[in-house]
PDB file of C-alpha atoms in Angstrom:
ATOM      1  CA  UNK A   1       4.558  -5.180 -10.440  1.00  0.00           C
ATOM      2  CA  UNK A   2       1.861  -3.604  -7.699  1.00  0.00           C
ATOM      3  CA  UNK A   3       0.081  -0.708  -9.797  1.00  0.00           C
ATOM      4  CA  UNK A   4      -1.637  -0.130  -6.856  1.00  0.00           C
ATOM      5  CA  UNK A   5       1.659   0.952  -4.867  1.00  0.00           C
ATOM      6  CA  UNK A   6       3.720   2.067  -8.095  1.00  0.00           C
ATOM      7  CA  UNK A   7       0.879   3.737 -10.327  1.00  0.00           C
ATOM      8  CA  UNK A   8      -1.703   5.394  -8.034  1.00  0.00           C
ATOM      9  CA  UNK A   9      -2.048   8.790 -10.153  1.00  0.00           C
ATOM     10  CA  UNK A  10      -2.110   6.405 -12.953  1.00  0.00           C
ATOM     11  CA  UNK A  11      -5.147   4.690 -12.340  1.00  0.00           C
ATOM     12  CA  UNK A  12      -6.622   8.085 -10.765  1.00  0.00           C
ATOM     13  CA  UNK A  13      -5.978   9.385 -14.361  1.00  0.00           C
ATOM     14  CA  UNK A  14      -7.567   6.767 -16.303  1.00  0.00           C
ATOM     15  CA  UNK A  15     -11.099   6.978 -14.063  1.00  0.00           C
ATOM     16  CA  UNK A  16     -10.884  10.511 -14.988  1.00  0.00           C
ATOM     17  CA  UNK A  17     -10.314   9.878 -18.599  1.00  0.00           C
ATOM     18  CA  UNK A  18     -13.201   7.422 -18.483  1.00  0.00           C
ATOM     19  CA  UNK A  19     -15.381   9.493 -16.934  1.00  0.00           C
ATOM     20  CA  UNK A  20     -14.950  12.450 -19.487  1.00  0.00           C
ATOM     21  CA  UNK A  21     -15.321   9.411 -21.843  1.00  0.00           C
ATOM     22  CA  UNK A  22     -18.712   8.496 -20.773  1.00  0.00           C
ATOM     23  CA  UNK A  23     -19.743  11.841 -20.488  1.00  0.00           C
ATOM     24  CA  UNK A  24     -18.951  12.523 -24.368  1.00  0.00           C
ATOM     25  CA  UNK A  25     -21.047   9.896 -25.123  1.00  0.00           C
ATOM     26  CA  UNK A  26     -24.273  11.426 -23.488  1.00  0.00           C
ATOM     27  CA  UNK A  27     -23.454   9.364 -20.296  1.00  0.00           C
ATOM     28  CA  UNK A  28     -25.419  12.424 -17.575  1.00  0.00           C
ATOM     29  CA  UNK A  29     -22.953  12.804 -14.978  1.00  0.00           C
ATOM     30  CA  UNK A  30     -23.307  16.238 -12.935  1.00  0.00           C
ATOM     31  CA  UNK A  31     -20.104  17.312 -11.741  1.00  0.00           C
ATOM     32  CA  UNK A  32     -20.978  16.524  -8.114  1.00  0.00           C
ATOM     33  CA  UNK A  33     -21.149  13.151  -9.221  1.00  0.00           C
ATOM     34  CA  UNK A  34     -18.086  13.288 -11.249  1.00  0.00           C
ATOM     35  CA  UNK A  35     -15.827  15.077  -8.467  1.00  0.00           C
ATOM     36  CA  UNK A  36     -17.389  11.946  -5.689  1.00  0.00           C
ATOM     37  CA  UNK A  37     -16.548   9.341  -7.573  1.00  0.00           C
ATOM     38  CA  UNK A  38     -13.250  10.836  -8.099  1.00  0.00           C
ATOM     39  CA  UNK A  39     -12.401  11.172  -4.610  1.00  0.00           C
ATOM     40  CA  UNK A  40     -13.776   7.619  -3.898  1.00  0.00           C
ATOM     41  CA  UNK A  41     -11.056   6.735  -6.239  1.00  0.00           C
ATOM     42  CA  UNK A  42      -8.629   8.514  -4.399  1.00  0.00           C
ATOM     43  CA  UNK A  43      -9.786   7.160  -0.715  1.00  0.00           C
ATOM     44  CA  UNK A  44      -9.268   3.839  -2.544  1.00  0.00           C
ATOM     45  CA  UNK A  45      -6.558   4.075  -3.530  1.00  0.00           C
ATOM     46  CA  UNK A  46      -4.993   5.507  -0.541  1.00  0.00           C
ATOM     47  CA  UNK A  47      -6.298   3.148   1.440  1.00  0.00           C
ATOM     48  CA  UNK A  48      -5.367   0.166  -1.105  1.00  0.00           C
ATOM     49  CA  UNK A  49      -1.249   1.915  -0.748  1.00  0.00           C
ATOM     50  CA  UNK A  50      -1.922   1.571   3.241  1.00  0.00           C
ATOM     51  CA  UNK A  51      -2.759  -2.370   2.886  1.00  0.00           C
ATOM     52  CA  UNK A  52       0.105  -2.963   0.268  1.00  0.00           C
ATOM     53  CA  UNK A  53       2.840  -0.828   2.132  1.00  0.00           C
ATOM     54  CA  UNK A  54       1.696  -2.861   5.880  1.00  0.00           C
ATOM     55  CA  UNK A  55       2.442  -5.718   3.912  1.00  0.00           C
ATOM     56  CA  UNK A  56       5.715  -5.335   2.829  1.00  0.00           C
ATOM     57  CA  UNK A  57       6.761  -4.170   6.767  1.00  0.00           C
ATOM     58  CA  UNK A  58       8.133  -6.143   9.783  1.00  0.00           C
ATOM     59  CA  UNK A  59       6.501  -5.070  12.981  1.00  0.00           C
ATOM     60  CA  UNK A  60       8.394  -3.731  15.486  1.00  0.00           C
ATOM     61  CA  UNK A  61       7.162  -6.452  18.543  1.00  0.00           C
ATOM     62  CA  UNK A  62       8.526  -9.663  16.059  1.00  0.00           C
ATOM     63  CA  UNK A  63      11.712  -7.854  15.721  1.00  0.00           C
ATOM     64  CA  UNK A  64      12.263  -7.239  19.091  1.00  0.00           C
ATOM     65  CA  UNK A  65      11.080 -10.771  19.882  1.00  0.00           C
ATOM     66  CA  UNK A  66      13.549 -12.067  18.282  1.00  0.00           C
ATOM     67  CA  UNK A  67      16.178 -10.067  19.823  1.00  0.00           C
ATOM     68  CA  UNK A  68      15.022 -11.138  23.140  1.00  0.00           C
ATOM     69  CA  UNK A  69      14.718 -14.868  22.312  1.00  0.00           C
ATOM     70  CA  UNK A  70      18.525 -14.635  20.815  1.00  0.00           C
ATOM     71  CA  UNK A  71      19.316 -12.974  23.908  1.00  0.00           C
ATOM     72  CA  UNK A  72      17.733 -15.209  26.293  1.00  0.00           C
ATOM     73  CA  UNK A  73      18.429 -18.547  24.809  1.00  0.00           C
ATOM     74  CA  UNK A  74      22.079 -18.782  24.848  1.00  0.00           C
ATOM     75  CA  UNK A  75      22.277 -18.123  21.081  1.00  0.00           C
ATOM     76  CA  UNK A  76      25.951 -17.550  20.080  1.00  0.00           C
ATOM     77  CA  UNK A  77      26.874 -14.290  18.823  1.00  0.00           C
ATOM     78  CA  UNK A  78      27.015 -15.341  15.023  1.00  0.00           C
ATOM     79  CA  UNK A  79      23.448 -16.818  14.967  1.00  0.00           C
ATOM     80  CA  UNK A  80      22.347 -13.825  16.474  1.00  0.00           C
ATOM     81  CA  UNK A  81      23.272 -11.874  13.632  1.00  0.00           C
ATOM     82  CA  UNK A  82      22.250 -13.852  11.316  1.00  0.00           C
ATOM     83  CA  UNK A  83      18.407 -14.469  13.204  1.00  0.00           C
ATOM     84  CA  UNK A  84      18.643 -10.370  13.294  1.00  0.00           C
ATOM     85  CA  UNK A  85      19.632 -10.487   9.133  1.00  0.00           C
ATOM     86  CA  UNK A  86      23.212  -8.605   9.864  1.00  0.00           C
ATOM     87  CA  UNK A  87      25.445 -10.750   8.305  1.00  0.00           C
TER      88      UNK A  87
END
């Protein structure tokens, strides 16, 4: 499981809770500081669900590589679907 992908509001959530936390407990935290550090949070974790989502993608140039090479190399019809995963 990827909390970073699945859970985002989650973890947004619990820095919030933890900041009201610390703040109970005589932590001094203006709400300028409160409101960056959430929004650092969220850049985070936007940008962490960028990395995590390119990760889990084929570009577009290998698949069309492939498709050339299968083209271009005298690859039968039946290896070219399965080099292109349609089976």
């Amino acid at each position: 499981m990827n909390i970073v992908k699945e859970e985002p509001v989650l973890i947004s959530g619990v820095v919030a809770a933890l900041l009201t936390l610390l703040a109970a407990f005589g932590v001094p935290l203006a709400n300028d500081q409160r409101e960056s550090i959430l929004a650092f949070v969220a850049a985070a974790l936007a940008v962490a669900g960028a990395v995590v989502a390119r990760s889990q993608v084929t570009p577009v140039a290998t698949v069309r590589g492939l498709r050339a090479a299968s083209y271009d190399s005298g690859v039968e019809a039946g290896e070219r679907a399965a080099l292109l995963g349609k089976h």
